[in-house]
Tab-separated table of N, CA, C and O in Angstrom:
chain	number	residue	atom	x	y	z
P	433	MET	N	92.355	127.439	97.286
P	433	MET	CA	91.070	126.960	96.809
P	433	MET	C	90.557	127.904	95.733
P	433	MET	O	90.670	129.106	95.866
P	434	ASN	N	90.014	127.327	94.714
P	434	ASN	CA	89.473	128.116	93.622
P	434	ASN	C	87.955	128.200	93.747
P	434	ASN	O	87.302	127.203	94.059
P	435	PRO	N	87.376	129.360	93.476
P	435	PRO	CA	85.918	129.478	93.525
P	435	PRO	C	85.278	128.499	92.534
P	435	PRO	O	85.762	128.324	91.428
P	436	GLY	N	84.226	127.836	92.972
P	436	GLY	CA	83.522	126.892	92.116
P	436	GLY	C	84.131	125.511	92.064
P	436	GLY	O	83.640	124.635	91.366
P	437	GLN	N	85.216	125.284	92.777
P	437	GLN	CA	85.868	123.977	92.776
P	437	GLN	C	85.012	122.995	93.557
P	437	GLN	O	84.577	123.285	94.669
P	438	LEU	N	84.775	121.810	92.996
P	438	LEU	CA	83.878	120.843	93.614
P	438	LEU	C	84.593	119.748	94.385
P	438	LEU	O	83.945	118.955	95.042
P	439	TRP	N	85.895	119.659	94.303
P	439	TRP	CA	86.641	118.635	95.021
P	439	TRP	C	87.957	119.228	95.487
P	439	TRP	O	88.370	120.280	95.040
P	440	THR	N	88.607	118.515	96.383
P	440	THR	CA	89.885	118.994	96.884
P	440	THR	C	90.737	117.826	97.355
P	440	THR	O	90.223	116.749	97.647
P	441	ASN	N	92.027	118.042	97.395
P	441	ASN	CA	92.963	117.087	97.985
P	441	ASN	C	93.318	117.509	99.400
P	441	ASN	O	94.068	116.832	100.080
P	442	ARG	N	92.796	118.640	99.833
P	442	ARG	CA	93.129	119.175	101.156
P	442	ARG	C	92.388	118.430	102.261
P	442	ARG	O	91.270	117.974	102.088
P	443	SER	N	93.034	118.372	103.404
P	443	SER	CA	92.411	117.754	104.570
P	443	SER	C	91.454	118.760	105.211
P	443	SER	O	91.495	119.960	104.918
P	444	THR	N	90.605	118.266	106.098
P	444	THR	CA	89.685	119.166	106.795
P	444	THR	C	90.462	120.160	107.657
P	444	THR	O	90.040	121.305	107.806
P	445	ARG	N	91.606	119.753	108.170
P	445	ARG	CA	92.454	120.662	108.954
P	445	ARG	C	92.974	121.799	108.069
P	445	ARG	O	92.963	122.966	108.471
P	446	GLU	N	93.424	121.456	106.869
P	446	GLU	CA	93.906	122.487	105.946
P	446	GLU	C	92.769	123.431	105.533
P	446	GLU	O	92.960	124.646	105.464
P	447	LEU	N	91.600	122.864	105.269
P	447	LEU	CA	90.457	123.694	104.882
P	447	LEU	C	90.059	124.637	106.013
P	447	LEU	O	89.769	125.815	105.780
P	448	ALA	N	90.046	124.117	107.242
P	448	ALA	CA	89.712	124.963	108.394
P	448	ALA	C	90.729	126.085	108.545
P	448	ALA	O	90.369	127.223	108.863
P	449	SER	N	91.997	125.806	108.279
P	449	SER	CA	93.039	126.819	108.372
P	449	SER	C	92.839	127.912	107.320
P	449	SER	O	92.966	129.103	107.614
P	450	VAL	N	92.521	127.509	106.091
P	450	VAL	CA	92.281	128.482	105.018
P	450	VAL	C	91.078	129.358	105.360
P	450	VAL	O	91.112	130.579	105.184
P	451	LEU	N	90.026	128.744	105.865
P	451	LEU	CA	88.837	129.508	106.256
P	451	LEU	C	89.167	130.479	107.384
P	451	LEU	O	88.699	131.618	107.400
P	452	SER	N	89.984	130.033	108.322
P	452	SER	CA	90.389	130.880	109.432
P	452	SER	C	91.158	132.105	108.938
P	452	SER	O	90.963	133.213	109.435
P	453	GLU	N	92.023	131.901	107.930
P	453	GLU	CA	92.780	133.008	107.346
P	453	GLU	C	91.852	134.017	106.679
P	453	GLU	O	92.194	135.183	106.540
P	454	GLN	N	90.688	133.550	106.267
P	454	GLN	CA	89.709	134.427	105.613
P	454	GLN	C	88.705	135.005	106.608
P	454	GLN	O	87.715	135.603	106.216
P	455	GLY	N	88.962	134.785	107.902
P	455	GLY	CA	88.114	135.363	108.934
P	455	GLY	C	86.938	134.513	109.350
P	455	GLY	O	86.055	134.977	110.059
P	456	ILE	N	86.908	133.250	108.925
P	456	ILE	CA	85.811	132.347	109.302
P	456	ILE	C	86.372	131.322	110.275
P	456	ILE	O	87.136	130.438	109.899
P	457	SER	N	86.006	131.445	111.535
P	457	SER	CA	86.521	130.540	112.555
P	457	SER	C	85.707	129.243	112.554
P	457	SER	O	84.509	129.255	112.819
P	458	VAL	N	86.375	128.157	112.233
P	458	VAL	CA	85.701	126.852	112.175
P	458	VAL	C	86.711	125.762	112.511
P	458	VAL	O	87.894	125.882	112.202
P	459	ARG	N	86.238	124.725	113.166
P	459	ARG	CA	87.107	123.613	113.538
P	459	ARG	C	87.078	122.543	112.450
P	459	ARG	O	86.094	122.419	111.722
P	460	PRO	N	88.162	121.753	112.338
P	460	PRO	CA	88.208	120.712	111.300
P	460	PRO	C	87.042	119.724	111.363
P	460	PRO	O	86.540	119.297	110.322
P	461	ASN	N	86.580	119.380	112.582
P	461	ASN	CA	85.476	118.427	112.671
P	461	ASN	C	84.176	119.020	112.123
P	461	ASN	O	83.331	118.312	111.584
P	462	ALA	N	84.016	120.348	112.227
P	462	ALA	CA	82.837	121.000	111.651
P	462	ALA	C	82.922	120.981	110.128
P	462	ALA	O	81.912	120.776	109.442
P	463	VAL	N	84.122	121.173	109.588
P	463	VAL	CA	84.319	121.103	108.141
P	463	VAL	C	83.994	119.694	107.655
P	463	VAL	O	83.288	119.508	106.656
P	464	HIS	N	84.477	118.693	108.373
P	464	HIS	CA	84.192	117.297	108.018
P	464	HIS	C	82.692	117.027	108.034
P	464	HIS	O	82.152	116.439	107.093
P	465	ARG	N	82.042	117.450	109.085
P	465	ARG	CA	80.605	117.204	109.214
P	465	ARG	C	79.836	117.863	108.068
P	465	ARG	O	78.958	117.254	107.464
P	466	LEU	N	80.193	119.087	107.755
P	466	LEU	CA	79.511	119.799	106.677
P	466	LEU	C	79.738	119.117	105.322
P	466	LEU	O	78.796	118.861	104.573
P	467	LEU	N	81.007	118.814	105.025
P	467	LEU	CA	81.316	118.240	103.717
P	467	LEU	C	80.865	116.792	103.577
P	467	LEU	O	80.221	116.422	102.599
P	468	ARG	N	81.219	115.971	104.544
P	468	ARG	CA	80.957	114.532	104.434
P	468	ARG	C	79.510	114.188	104.762
P	468	ARG	O	78.825	113.542	103.981
P	469	VAL	N	79.066	114.612	105.922
P	469	VAL	CA	77.749	114.191	106.401
P	469	VAL	C	76.611	114.930	105.691
P	469	VAL	O	75.681	114.313	105.186
P	470	GLU	N	76.721	116.248	105.618
P	470	GLU	CA	75.613	117.029	105.063
P	470	GLU	C	75.620	117.095	103.545
P	470	GLU	O	74.567	117.087	102.917
P	471	LEU	N	76.812	117.165	102.935
P	471	LEU	CA	76.884	117.307	101.485
P	471	LEU	C	77.300	116.023	100.769
P	471	LEU	O	77.233	115.945	99.543
P	472	GLY	N	77.778	115.039	101.537
P	472	GLY	CA	78.185	113.769	100.942
P	472	GLY	C	79.466	113.854	100.118
P	472	GLY	O	79.683	113.055	99.222
P	473	LEU	N	80.319	114.832	100.422
P	473	LEU	CA	81.575	115.004	99.699
P	473	LEU	C	82.734	114.444	100.501
P	473	LEU	O	82.683	114.373	101.714
P	474	GLY	N	83.785	114.055	99.819
P	474	GLY	CA	84.976	113.556	100.490
P	474	GLY	C	86.210	114.032	99.765
P	474	GLY	O	86.128	114.710	98.739
P	475	ARG	N	87.369	113.652	100.271
P	475	ARG	CA	88.621	114.031	99.625
P	475	ARG	C	88.775	113.257	98.326
P	475	ARG	O	88.395	112.105	98.210
P	476	ARG	N	89.372	113.911	97.368
P	476	ARG	CA	89.639	113.268	96.093
P	476	ARG	C	90.767	112.267	96.277
P	476	ARG	O	91.746	112.531	96.955
P	477	GLN	N	90.629	111.113	95.641
P	477	GLN	CA	91.661	110.098	95.715
P	477	GLN	C	92.056	109.686	94.304
P	477	GLN	O	91.189	109.422	93.467
P	478	ALA	N	93.342	109.651	94.053
P	478	ALA	CA	93.828	109.199	92.752
P	478	ALA	C	93.709	107.683	92.676
P	478	ALA	O	94.089	106.973	93.598
P	479	LEU	N	93.154	107.209	91.599
P	479	LEU	CA	92.987	105.777	91.399
P	479	LEU	C	93.633	105.371	90.084
P	479	LEU	O	93.534	106.082	89.092
P	480	LYS	N	94.270	104.211	90.085
P	480	LYS	CA	94.812	103.674	88.842
P	480	LYS	C	93.653	103.070	88.065
P	480	LYS	O	92.929	102.224	88.578
P	481	ASP	N	93.484	103.494	86.840
P	481	ASP	CA	92.375	102.963	86.061
P	481	ASP	C	92.775	101.792	85.178
P	481	ASP	O	91.937	101.123	84.616
P	482	ARG	N	94.079	101.550	85.059
P	482	ARG	CA	94.514	100.392	84.292
P	482	ARG	C	95.857	99.910	84.834
P	482	ARG	O	96.687	100.706	85.285
P	483	PRO	N	96.104	98.620	84.788
P	483	PRO	CA	97.387	98.112	85.261
P	483	PRO	C	98.496	98.484	84.294
P	483	PRO	O	98.269	98.625	83.079
P	484	LEU	N	99.693	98.683	84.823
P	484	LEU	CA	100.820	99.050	83.975
P	484	LEU	C	101.335	97.875	83.156
P	484	LEU	O	101.791	98.036	82.049
P	485	GLY	N	101.264	96.693	83.724
P	485	GLY	CA	101.714	95.508	82.998
P	485	GLY	C	103.218	95.503	82.799
P	485	GLY	O	103.961	96.308	83.342
P	486	ASP	N	103.666	94.583	81.976
P	486	ASP	CA	105.087	94.472	81.682
P	486	ASP	C	105.432	95.304	80.465
P	486	ASP	O	104.724	95.302	79.460
P	487	CYS	N	106.542	96.013	80.557
P	487	CYS	CA	107.036	96.820	79.451
P	487	CYS	C	108.318	96.167	78.945
P	487	CYS	O	109.243	95.946	79.723
P	488	PRO	N	108.396	95.860	77.667
P	488	PRO	CA	109.593	95.184	77.160
P	488	PRO	C	110.867	96.018	77.304
P	488	PRO	O	111.962	95.477	77.375
P	489	ASP	N	110.727	97.335	77.353
P	489	ASP	CA	111.896	98.214	77.468
P	489	ASP	C	112.208	98.606	78.906
P	489	ASP	O	113.050	99.458	79.145
P	490	ARG	N	111.536	98.007	79.856
P	490	ARG	CA	111.673	98.413	81.255
P	490	ARG	C	113.127	98.345	81.729
P	490	ARG	O	113.623	99.276	82.353
P	491	ASP	N	113.815	97.263	81.427
P	491	ASP	CA	115.193	97.096	81.890
P	491	ASP	C	116.103	98.172	81.301
P	491	ASP	O	116.907	98.766	82.008
P	492	SER	N	115.940	98.462	80.022
P	492	SER	CA	116.780	99.492	79.400
P	492	SER	C	116.444	100.879	79.951
P	492	SER	O	117.324	101.733	80.075
P	493	GLN	N	115.177	101.121	80.298
P	493	GLN	CA	114.786	102.397	80.891
P	493	GLN	C	115.459	102.595	82.245
P	493	GLN	O	116.002	103.665	82.532
P	494	VAL	N	115.443	101.569	83.069
P	494	VAL	CA	116.045	101.649	84.397
P	494	VAL	C	117.561	101.837	84.272
P	494	VAL	O	118.159	102.636	84.996
P	495	LYS	N	118.169	101.148	83.332
P	495	LYS	CA	119.613	101.301	83.122
P	495	LYS	C	119.945	102.728	82.677
P	495	LYS	O	120.929	103.304	83.115
P	496	ARG	N	119.140	103.293	81.797
P	496	ARG	CA	119.375	104.666	81.324
P	496	ARG	C	119.228	105.670	82.464
P	496	ARG	O	120.024	106.610	82.591
P	497	ILE	N	118.222	105.482	83.290
P	497	ILE	CA	118.019	106.371	84.438
P	497	ILE	C	119.215	106.287	85.374
P	497	ILE	O	119.715	107.311	85.857
P	498	ASP	N	119.716	105.082	85.615
P	498	ASP	CA	120.881	104.910	86.487
P	498	ASP	C	122.114	105.572	85.863
P	498	ASP	O	122.905	106.210	86.558
P	499	GLU	N	122.253	105.439	84.556
P	499	GLU	CA	123.375	106.063	83.847
P	499	GLU	C	123.323	107.589	84.002
P	499	GLU	O	124.338	108.231	84.289
P	500	LEU	N	122.151	108.167	83.826
P	500	LEU	CA	121.998	109.613	83.976
P	500	LEU	C	122.250	110.060	85.415
P	500	LEU	O	122.881	111.092	85.653
P	501	ARG	N	121.756	109.277	86.375
P	501	ARG	CA	121.970	109.602	87.782
P	501	ARG	C	123.456	109.635	88.101
P	501	ARG	O	123.954	110.567	88.726
P	502	ARG	N	124.180	108.627	87.646
P	502	ARG	CA	125.626	108.572	87.886
P	502	ARG	C	126.345	109.750	87.233
P	502	ARG	O	127.248	110.345	87.814
P	503	HIS	N	125.945	110.093	86.014
P	503	HIS	CA	126.564	111.209	85.294
P	503	HIS	C	126.380	112.519	86.071
P	503	HIS	O	127.338	113.269	86.263
P	504	PHE	N	125.168	112.793	86.513
P	504	PHE	CA	124.900	114.059	87.189
P	504	PHE	C	125.508	114.107	88.591
P	504	PHE	O	126.002	115.151	89.013
P	505	THR	N	125.490	112.984	89.310
P	505	THR	CA	126.103	113.000	90.640
P	505	THR	C	127.622	113.112	90.549
P	505	THR	O	128.265	113.688	91.423
P	506	CYS	N	128.193	112.618	89.466
P	506	CYS	CA	129.630	112.724	89.242
P	506	CYS	C	130.042	114.201	89.130
P	506	CYS	O	131.112	114.596	89.571
P	507	TRP	N	129.182	115.020	88.569
P	507	TRP	CA	129.453	116.446	88.407
P	507	TRP	C	128.941	117.267	89.579
P	507	TRP	O	128.913	118.496	89.527
P	508	GLY	N	128.519	116.598	90.642
P	508	GLY	CA	128.129	117.306	91.865
P	508	GLY	C	126.671	117.768	91.910
P	508	GLY	O	126.280	118.510	92.799
P	509	HIS	N	125.879	117.323	90.953
P	509	HIS	CA	124.456	117.676	90.945
P	509	HIS	C	123.663	116.645	91.736
P	509	HIS	O	124.029	115.478	91.783
P	510	SER	N	122.586	117.095	92.346
P	510	SER	CA	121.749	116.133	93.058
P	510	SER	C	120.892	115.384	92.051
P	510	SER	O	120.567	115.887	90.977
P	511	ALA	N	120.548	114.170	92.387
P	511	ALA	CA	119.740	113.363	91.476
P	511	ALA	C	118.466	112.933	92.143
P	511	ALA	O	118.391	112.692	93.293
């Protein structure tokens, strides 16, 4: 956690664990109550702001990715 950070992707359990490591004993439900109920904050959620739609090159992109995957796995690399 960074000082001054206003949002997080961490769960209340993770936050309680970090606080515990810093010497502050608190349960996840207390973290939830403080953040959600008292401060009105919640976990950050990624949202799509626009649809991807159809891409004319989509088929060639997928074929190229498959070609690269086959090339690297042929040489023993993970893909």
